[in-house]
Short mmCIF file of C-alpha atoms (C1' of nucleotides) in Angstrom, two decimals:
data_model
loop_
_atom_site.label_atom_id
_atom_site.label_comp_id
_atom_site.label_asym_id
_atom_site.label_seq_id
_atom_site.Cartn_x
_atom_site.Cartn_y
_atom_site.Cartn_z
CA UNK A 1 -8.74 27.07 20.86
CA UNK A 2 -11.86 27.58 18.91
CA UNK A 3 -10.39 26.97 15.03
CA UNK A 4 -12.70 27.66 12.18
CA UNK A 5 -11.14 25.15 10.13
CA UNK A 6 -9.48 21.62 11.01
CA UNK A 7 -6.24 20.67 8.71
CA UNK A 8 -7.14 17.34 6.55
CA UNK A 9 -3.77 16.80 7.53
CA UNK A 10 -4.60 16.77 11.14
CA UNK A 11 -7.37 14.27 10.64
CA UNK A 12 -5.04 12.07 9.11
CA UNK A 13 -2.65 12.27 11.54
CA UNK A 14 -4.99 11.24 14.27
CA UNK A 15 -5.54 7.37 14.04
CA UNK A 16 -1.70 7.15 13.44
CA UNK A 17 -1.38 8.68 16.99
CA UNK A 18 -4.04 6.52 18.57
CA UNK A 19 -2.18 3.09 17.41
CA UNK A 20 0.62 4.82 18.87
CA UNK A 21 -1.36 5.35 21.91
CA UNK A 22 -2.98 2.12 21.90
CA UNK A 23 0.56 0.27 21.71
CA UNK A 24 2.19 2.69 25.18
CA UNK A 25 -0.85 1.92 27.04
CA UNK A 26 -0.55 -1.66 26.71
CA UNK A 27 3.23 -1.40 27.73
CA UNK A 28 2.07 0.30 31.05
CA UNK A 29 2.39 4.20 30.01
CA UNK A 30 -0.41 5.82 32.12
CA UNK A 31 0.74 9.31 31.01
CA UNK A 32 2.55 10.01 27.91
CA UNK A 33 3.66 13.10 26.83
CA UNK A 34 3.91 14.06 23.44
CA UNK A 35 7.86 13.73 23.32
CA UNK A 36 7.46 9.92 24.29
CA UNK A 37 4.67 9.47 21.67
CA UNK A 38 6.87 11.32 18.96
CA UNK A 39 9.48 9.35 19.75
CA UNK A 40 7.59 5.89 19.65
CA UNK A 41 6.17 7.20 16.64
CA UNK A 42 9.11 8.75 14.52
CA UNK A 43 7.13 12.20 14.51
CA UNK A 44 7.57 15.68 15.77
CA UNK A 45 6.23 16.45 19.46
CA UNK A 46 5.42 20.26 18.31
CA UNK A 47 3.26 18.46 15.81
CA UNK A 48 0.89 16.36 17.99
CA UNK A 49 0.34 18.68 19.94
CA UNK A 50 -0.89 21.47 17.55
CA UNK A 51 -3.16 18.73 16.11
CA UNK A 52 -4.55 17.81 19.39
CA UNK A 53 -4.98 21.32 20.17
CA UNK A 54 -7.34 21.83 16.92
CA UNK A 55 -9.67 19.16 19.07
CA UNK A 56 -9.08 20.75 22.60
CA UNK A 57 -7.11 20.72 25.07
CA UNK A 58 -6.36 17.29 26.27
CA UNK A 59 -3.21 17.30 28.48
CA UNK A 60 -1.67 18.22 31.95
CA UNK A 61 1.44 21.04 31.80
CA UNK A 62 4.19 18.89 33.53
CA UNK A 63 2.53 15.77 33.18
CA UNK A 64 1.58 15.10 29.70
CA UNK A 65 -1.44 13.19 28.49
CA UNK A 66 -3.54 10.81 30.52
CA UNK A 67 -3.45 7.61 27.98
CA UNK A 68 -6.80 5.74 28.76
CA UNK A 69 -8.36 9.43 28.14
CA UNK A 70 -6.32 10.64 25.78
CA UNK A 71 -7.27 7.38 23.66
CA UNK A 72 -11.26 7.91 24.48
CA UNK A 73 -11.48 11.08 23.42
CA UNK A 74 -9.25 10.72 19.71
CA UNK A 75 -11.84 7.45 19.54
CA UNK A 76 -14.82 9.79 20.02
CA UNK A 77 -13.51 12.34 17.36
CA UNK A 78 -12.56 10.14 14.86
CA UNK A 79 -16.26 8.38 15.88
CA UNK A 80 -14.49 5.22 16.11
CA UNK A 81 -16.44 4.89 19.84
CA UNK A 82 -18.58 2.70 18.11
CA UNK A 83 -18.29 -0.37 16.20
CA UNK A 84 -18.93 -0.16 12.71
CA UNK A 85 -20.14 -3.05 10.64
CA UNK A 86 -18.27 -3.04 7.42
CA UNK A 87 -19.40 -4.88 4.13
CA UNK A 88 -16.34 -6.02 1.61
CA UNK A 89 -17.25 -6.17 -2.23
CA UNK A 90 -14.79 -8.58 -4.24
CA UNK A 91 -13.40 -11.57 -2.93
CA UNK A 92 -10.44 -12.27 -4.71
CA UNK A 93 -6.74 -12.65 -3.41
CA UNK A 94 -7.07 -9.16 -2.50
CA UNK A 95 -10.53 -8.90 -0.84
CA UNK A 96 -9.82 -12.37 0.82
CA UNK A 97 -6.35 -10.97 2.65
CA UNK A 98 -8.53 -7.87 3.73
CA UNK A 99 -10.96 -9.82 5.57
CA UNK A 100 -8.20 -12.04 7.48
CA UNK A 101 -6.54 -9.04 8.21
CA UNK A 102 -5.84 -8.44 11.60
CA UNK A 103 -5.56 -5.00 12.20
CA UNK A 104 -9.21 -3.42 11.99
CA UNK A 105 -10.38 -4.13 15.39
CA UNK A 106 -8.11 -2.35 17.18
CA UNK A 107 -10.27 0.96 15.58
CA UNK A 108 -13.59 -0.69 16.13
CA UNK A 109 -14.40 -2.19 12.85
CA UNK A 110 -16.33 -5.82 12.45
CA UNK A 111 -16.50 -6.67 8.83
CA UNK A 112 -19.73 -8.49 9.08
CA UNK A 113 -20.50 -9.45 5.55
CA UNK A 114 -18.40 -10.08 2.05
CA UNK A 115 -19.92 -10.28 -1.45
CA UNK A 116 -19.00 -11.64 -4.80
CA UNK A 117 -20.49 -12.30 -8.47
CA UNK A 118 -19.04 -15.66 -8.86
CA UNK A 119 -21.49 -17.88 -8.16
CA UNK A 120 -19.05 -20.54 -7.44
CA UNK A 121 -17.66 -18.06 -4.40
CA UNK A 122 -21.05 -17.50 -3.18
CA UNK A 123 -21.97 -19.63 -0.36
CA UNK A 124 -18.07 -20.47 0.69
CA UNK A 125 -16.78 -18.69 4.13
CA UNK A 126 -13.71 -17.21 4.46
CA UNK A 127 -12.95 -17.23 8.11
CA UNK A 128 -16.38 -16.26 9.92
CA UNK A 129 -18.24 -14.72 6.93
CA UNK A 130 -20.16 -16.56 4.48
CA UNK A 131 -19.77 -14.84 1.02
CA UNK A 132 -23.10 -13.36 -0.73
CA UNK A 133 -23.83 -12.60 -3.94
CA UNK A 134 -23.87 -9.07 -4.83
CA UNK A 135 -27.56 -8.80 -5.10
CA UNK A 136 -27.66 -8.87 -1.17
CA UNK A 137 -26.15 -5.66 -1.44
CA UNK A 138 -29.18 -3.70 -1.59
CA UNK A 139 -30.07 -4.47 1.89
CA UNK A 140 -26.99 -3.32 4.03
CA UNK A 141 -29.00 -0.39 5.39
CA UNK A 142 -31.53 -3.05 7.26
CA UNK A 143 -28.11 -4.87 8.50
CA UNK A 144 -27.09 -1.55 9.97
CA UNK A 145 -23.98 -1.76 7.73
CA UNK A 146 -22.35 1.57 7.00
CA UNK A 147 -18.97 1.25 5.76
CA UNK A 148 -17.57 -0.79 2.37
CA UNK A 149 -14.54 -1.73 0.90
CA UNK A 150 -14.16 -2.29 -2.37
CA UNK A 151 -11.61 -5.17 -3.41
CA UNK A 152 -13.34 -5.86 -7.00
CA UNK A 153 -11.37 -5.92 -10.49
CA UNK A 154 -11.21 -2.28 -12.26
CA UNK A 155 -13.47 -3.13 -14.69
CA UNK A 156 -16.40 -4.18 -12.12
CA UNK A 157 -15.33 -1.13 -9.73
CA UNK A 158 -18.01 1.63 -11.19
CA UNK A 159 -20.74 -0.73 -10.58
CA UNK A 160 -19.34 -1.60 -7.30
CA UNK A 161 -19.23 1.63 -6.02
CA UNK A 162 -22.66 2.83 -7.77
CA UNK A 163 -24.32 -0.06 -6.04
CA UNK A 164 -22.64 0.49 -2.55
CA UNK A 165 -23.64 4.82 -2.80
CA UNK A 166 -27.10 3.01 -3.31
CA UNK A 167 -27.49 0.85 -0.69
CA UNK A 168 -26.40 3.73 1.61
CA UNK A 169 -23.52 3.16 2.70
CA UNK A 170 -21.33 6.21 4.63
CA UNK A 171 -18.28 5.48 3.53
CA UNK A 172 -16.33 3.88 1.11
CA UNK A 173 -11.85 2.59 1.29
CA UNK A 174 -11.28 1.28 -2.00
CA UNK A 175 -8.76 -0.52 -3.64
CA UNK A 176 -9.04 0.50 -7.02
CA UNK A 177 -8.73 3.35 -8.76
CA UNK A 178 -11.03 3.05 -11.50
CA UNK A 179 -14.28 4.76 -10.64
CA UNK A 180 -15.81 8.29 -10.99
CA UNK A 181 -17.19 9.48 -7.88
CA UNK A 182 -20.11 11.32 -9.50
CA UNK A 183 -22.15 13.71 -6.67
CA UNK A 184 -19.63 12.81 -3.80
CA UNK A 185 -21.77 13.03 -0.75
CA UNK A 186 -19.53 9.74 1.01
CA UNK A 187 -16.36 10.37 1.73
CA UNK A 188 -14.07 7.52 -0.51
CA UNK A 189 -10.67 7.07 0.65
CA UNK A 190 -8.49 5.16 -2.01
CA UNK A 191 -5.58 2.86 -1.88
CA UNK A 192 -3.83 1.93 -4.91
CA UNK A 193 -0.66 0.02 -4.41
CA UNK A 194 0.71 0.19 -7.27
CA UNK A 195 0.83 3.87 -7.26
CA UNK A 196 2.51 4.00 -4.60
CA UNK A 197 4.98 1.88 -5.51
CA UNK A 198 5.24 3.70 -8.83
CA UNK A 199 6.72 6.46 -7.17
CA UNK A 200 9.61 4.55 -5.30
CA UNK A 201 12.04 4.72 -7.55
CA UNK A 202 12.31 8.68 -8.27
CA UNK A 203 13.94 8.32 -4.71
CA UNK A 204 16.85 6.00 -5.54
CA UNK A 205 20.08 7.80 -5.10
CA UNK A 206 21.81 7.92 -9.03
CA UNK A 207 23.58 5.06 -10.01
CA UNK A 208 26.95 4.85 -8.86
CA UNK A 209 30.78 3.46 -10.52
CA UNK A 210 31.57 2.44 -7.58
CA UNK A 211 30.75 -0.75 -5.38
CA UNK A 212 28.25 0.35 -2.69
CA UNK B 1 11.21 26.95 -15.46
CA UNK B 2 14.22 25.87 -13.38
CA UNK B 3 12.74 25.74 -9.64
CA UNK B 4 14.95 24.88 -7.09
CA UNK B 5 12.63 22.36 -5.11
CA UNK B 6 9.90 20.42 -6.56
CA UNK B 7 7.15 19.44 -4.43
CA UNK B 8 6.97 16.18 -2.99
CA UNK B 9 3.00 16.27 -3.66
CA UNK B 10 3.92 16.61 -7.70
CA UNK B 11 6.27 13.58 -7.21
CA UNK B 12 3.02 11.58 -5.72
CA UNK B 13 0.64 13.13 -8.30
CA UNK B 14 3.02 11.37 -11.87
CA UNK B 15 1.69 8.27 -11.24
CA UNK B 16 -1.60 9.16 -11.46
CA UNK B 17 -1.21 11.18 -14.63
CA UNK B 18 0.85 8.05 -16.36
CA UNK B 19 -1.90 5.55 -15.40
CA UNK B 20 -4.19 8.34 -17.18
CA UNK B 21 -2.22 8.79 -20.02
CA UNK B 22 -2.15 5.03 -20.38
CA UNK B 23 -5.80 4.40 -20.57
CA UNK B 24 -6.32 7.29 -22.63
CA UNK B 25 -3.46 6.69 -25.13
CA UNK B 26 -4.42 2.79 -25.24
CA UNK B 27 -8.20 3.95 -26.47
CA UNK B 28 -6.50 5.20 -29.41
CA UNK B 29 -5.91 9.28 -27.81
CA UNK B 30 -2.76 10.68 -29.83
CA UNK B 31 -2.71 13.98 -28.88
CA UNK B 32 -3.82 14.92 -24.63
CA UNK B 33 -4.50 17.84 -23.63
CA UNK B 34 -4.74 18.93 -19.93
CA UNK B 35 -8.60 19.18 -19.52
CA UNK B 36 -8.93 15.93 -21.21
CA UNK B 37 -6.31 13.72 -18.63
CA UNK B 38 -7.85 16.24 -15.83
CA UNK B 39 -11.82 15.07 -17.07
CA UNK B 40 -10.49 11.44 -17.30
CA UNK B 41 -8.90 11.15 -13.55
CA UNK B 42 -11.43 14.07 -11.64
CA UNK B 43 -8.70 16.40 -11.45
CA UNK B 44 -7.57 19.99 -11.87
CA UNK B 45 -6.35 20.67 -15.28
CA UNK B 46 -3.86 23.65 -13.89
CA UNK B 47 -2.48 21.24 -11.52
CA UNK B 48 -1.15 18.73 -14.15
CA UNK B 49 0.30 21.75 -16.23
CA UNK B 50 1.63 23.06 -13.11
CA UNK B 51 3.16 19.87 -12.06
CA UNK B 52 4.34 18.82 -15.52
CA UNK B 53 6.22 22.46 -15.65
CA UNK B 54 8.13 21.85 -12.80
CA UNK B 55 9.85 18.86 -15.00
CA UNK B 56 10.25 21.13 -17.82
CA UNK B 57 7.57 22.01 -20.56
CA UNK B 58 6.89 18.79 -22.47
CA UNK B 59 3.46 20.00 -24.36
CA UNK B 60 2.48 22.23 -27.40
CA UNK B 61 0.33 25.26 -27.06
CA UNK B 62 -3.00 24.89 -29.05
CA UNK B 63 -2.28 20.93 -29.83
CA UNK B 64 -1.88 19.75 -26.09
CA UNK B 65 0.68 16.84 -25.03
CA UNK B 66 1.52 13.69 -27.50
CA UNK B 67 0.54 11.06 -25.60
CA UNK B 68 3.19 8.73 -26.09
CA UNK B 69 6.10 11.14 -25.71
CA UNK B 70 4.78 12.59 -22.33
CA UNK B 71 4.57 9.08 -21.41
CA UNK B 72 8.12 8.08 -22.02
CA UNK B 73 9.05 11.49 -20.04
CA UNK B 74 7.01 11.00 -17.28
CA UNK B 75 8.80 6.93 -17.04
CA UNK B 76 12.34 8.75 -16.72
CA UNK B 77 11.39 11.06 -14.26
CA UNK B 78 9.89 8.36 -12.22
CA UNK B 79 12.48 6.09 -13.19
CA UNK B 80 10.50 3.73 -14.57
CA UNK B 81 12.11 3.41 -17.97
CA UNK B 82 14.15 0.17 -16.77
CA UNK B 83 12.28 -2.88 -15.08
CA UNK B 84 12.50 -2.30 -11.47
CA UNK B 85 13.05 -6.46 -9.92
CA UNK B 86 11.45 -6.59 -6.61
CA UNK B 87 11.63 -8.93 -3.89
CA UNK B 88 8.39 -9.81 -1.27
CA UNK B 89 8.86 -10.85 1.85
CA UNK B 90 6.16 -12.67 4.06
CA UNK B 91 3.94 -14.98 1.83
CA UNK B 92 0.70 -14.72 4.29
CA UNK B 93 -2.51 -13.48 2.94
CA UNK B 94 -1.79 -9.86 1.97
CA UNK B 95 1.80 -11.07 0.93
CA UNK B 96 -0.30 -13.49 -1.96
CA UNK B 97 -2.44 -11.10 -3.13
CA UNK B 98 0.10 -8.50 -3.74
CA UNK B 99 2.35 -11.30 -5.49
CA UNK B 100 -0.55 -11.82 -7.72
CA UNK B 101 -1.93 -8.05 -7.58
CA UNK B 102 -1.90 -7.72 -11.70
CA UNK B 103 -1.29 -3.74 -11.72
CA UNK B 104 2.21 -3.45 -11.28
CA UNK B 105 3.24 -4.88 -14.58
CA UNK B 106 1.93 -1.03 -15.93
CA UNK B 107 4.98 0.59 -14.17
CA UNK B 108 7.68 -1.68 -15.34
CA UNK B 109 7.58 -4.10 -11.83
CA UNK B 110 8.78 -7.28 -11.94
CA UNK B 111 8.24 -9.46 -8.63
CA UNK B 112 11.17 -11.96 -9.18
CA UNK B 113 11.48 -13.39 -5.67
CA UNK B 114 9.31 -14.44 -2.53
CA UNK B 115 11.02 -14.62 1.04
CA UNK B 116 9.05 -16.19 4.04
CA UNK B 117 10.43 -18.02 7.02
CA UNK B 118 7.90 -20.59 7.87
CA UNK B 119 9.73 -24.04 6.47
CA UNK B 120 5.89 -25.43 5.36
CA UNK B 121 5.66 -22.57 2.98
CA UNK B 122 9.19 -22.59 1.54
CA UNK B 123 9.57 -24.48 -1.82
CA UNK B 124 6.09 -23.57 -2.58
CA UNK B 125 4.83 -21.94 -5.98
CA UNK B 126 2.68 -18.37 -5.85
CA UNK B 127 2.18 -18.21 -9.67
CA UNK B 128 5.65 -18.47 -11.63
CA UNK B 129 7.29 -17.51 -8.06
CA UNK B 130 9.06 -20.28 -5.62
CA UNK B 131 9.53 -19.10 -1.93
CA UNK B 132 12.64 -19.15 -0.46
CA UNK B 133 13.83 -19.13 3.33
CA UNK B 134 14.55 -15.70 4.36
CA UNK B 135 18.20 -16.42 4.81
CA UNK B 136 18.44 -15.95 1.07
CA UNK B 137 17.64 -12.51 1.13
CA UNK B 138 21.36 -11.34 1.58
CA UNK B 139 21.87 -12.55 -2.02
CA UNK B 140 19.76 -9.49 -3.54
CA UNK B 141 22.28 -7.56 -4.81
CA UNK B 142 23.61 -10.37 -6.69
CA UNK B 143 20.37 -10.77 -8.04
CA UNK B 144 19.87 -7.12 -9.31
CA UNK B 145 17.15 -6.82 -7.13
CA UNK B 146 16.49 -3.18 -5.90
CA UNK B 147 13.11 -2.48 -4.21
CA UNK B 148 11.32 -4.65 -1.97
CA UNK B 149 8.12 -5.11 -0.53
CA UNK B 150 7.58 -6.08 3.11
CA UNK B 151 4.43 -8.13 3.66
CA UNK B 152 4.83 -9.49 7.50
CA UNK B 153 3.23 -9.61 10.58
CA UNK B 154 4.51 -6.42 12.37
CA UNK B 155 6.43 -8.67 15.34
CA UNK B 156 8.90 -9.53 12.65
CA UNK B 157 8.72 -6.19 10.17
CA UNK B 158 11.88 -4.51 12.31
CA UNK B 159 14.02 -7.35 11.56
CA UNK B 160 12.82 -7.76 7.85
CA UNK B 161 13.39 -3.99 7.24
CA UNK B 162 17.26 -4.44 8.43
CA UNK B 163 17.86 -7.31 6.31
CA UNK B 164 16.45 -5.84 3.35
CA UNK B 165 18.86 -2.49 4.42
CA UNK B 166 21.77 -4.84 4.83
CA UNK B 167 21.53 -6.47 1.52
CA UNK B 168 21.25 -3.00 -0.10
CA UNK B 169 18.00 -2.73 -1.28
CA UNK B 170 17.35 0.73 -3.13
CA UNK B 171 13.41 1.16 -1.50
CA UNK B 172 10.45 -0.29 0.52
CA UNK B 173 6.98 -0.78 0.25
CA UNK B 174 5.80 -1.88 3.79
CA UNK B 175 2.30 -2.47 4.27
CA UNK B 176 3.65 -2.98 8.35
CA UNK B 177 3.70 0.57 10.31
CA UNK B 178 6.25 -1.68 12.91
CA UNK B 179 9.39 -0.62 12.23
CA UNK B 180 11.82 2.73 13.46
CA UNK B 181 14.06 3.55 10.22
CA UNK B 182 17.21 4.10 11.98
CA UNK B 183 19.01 6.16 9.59
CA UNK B 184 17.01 6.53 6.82
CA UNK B 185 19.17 5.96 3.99
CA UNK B 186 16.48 4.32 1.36
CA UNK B 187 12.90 5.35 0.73
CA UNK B 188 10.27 4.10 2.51
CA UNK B 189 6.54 4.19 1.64
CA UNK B 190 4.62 2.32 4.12
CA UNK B 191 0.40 1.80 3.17
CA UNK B 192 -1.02 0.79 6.37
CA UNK B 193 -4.66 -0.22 5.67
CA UNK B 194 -6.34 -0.03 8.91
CA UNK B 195 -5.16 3.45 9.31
CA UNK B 196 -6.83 4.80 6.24
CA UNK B 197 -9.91 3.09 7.42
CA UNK B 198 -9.58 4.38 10.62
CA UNK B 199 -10.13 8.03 9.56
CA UNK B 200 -13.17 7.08 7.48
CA UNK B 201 -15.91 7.23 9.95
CA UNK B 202 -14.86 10.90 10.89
CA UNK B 203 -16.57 12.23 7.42
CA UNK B 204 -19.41 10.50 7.99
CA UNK B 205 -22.22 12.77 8.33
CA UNK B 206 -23.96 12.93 12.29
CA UNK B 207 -26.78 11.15 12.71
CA UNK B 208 -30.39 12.18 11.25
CA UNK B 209 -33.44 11.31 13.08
CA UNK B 210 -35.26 11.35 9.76
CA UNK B 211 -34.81 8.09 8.05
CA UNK B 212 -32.76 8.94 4.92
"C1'" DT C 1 -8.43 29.91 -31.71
"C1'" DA C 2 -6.95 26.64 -28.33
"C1'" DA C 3 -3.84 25.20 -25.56
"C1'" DT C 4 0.61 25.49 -22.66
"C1'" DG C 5 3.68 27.41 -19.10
"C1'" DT C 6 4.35 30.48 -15.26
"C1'" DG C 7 4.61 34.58 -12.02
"C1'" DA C 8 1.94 36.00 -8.33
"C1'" DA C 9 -1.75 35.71 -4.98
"C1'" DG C 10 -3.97 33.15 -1.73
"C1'" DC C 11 -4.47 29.35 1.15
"C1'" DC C 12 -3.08 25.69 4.02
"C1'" DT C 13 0.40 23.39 6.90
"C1'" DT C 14 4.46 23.15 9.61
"C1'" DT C 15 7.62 25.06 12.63
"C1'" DC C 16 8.98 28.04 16.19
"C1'" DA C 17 9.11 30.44 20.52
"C1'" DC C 18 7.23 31.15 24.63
"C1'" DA C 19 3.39 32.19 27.97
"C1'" DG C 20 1.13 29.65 31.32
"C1'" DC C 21 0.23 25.94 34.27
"C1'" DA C 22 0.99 21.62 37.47
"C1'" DT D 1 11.33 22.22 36.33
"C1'" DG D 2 8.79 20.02 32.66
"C1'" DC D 3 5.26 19.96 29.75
"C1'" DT D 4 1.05 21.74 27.33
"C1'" DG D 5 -1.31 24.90 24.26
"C1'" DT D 6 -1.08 28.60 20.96
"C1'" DG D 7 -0.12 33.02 18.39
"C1'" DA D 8 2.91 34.22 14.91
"C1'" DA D 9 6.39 33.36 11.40
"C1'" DA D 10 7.96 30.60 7.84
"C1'" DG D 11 7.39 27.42 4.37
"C1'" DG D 12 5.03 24.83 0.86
"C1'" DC D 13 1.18 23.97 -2.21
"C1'" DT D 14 -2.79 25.26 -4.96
"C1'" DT D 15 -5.24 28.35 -7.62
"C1'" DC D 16 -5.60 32.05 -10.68
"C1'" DA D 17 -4.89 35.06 -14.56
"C1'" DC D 18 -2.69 35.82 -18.52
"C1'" DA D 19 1.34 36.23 -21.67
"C1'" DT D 20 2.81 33.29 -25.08
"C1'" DT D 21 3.01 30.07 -28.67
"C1'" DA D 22 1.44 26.70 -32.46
#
DNA sequence: TAATGTGAAGCCTTTCACAGCA
DNA sequence: TGCTGTGAAAGGCTTCACATTA
């Protein structure tokens, strides 16, 4: 029970199993066992259980997993037991979706503060937040701020990210690909859409004569 | 040079090489070789040749890869040699911003068609794009549409992923984790963004007492 | 010389089978 | 009986070293 080294993969895995979690409990599952949560989940049982077992043991034999614990404990690994304040860089279509999006408190996140270079932005809210100019970034240490996003055009995303490693921030989700990490001591997790829509088509079946 | 399986993580990893080759071949590079795409994206130059070689050898020993040749290879692999017309369905916020997302033009995407099912939204214009009810959507084949992208609130993703099934559309972007595939027939990639975030705050390194 | 392409080694991840426990 | 937790096997991916080619 003691590994040496925890899969990435395993790490990964984990928030998609406390959603899963999070959505049971609310339906009334007190204990869930990890066939249920496979099956609400679409994963294999064998699976969640090895990666839980890289944590410790968590469950009952015969029983399964206590939910409301089961949930504290995957909250205190992936340190999600407290709420981080988030800054978002960029507030164009993209970076404006981001901050209405709904999804981020369920995990504990409270994006607190959104910047921008156009000074006809600055000053306008977008829901509660009241965008800043980028110059304000500096001082997200003193505002106890230690996550970004960055939603800001390729071209501005070096500078972005440069300024963010600066200000101290702990961790980075970006939206664009277009910036060299340099001395990665924070952890930058990237989503690029259209990458991964790039690769969608290699998957459609051959073209057929036939009517489908 | 004939392998029997190629690995789904070389599949992911073309993209990333094309965008490379792209940039570099657009600032006037003729001739790539491995270490150069690997120094321009921050990765492994024995992973592109080993990823390329599993398509078949498409470089020249001492010279390196002509840029616009591997490019047009790398397109028919991914199937990205024709224009791909996609459909988007659920014009809230994230559903704008990917309508008006400008990378996807690189890859040969073509958003021709906007689906939402709130009446106050239908008839709008999202840049050259009118949305339509929903109840259109059965009309996609007719349409030569074949990949669509679903951008609703996850109550109503399981319904928008069987329509988009039913009117025989070839893959999925979902940016909703709501849905069960049933039998899974098509491709889907789903990017769930709170999820990524989620497993952020993990990396980040404990606590110091020493300010930093 | 400078680069590709690839067998083989090594590493990581998934899957399996089952011991052990409630 | 039903389910967890885990060692071991199997499978897949990455890294390496180097034969080969322009």
């Amino acid at each position: 029970m003691r590994y040496f080294k925890i899969p990435e993969e395993a790490v990964r895995r984990l928030p998609i199993y406390l959603r899963g979690l999070l959505s049971l409990s609310e339906q009334g599952h007190k204990n869930i066992s990890s066939k249920i949560l496979a099956g609400f989940l679409g994963v294999n049982h064998w699976q969640i259980r090895k990666d839980l077992s890289y944590f410790g043991g968590f469950g009952t034999p015969g029983t399964g997993y206590n939910s409301k614990k089961l949930i504290r404990q995957i909250r205190k690994i992936l340190k999600l037991n407290v709420v981080h304040n988030t800054a978002l860089v960029g507030v164009g279509n993209l970076g404006t979706a981001v901050l209405r999006y709904p999804g981020f408190e369920m995990f504990g996140f409270n994006i607190v503060a959104a910047f921008d270079n156009n000074p006809e932005k600055i000053g306008r809210r977008v829901g509660d937040i009241t965008i800043e100019d980028v110059s304000n970034l500096q001082a997200l240490r003193q505002r106890k701020i230690d996550l970004g996003i960055i939603t800001v055009p390729c071209e501005a995303a070096q500078e972005t990210f440069n300024k963010l490693i600066a200000a101290g921030i702990k961790g980075i989700l970006s939206f664009s690909p277009c910036y060299k990490t340099g001395r990665k001591k924070v952890k930058v997790i990237t989503i690029d859409i259209a990458i991964d829509l790039a690769r969608l088509p290699y998957y459609m079946p051959a073209r057929r004569i036939t009517k489908v």
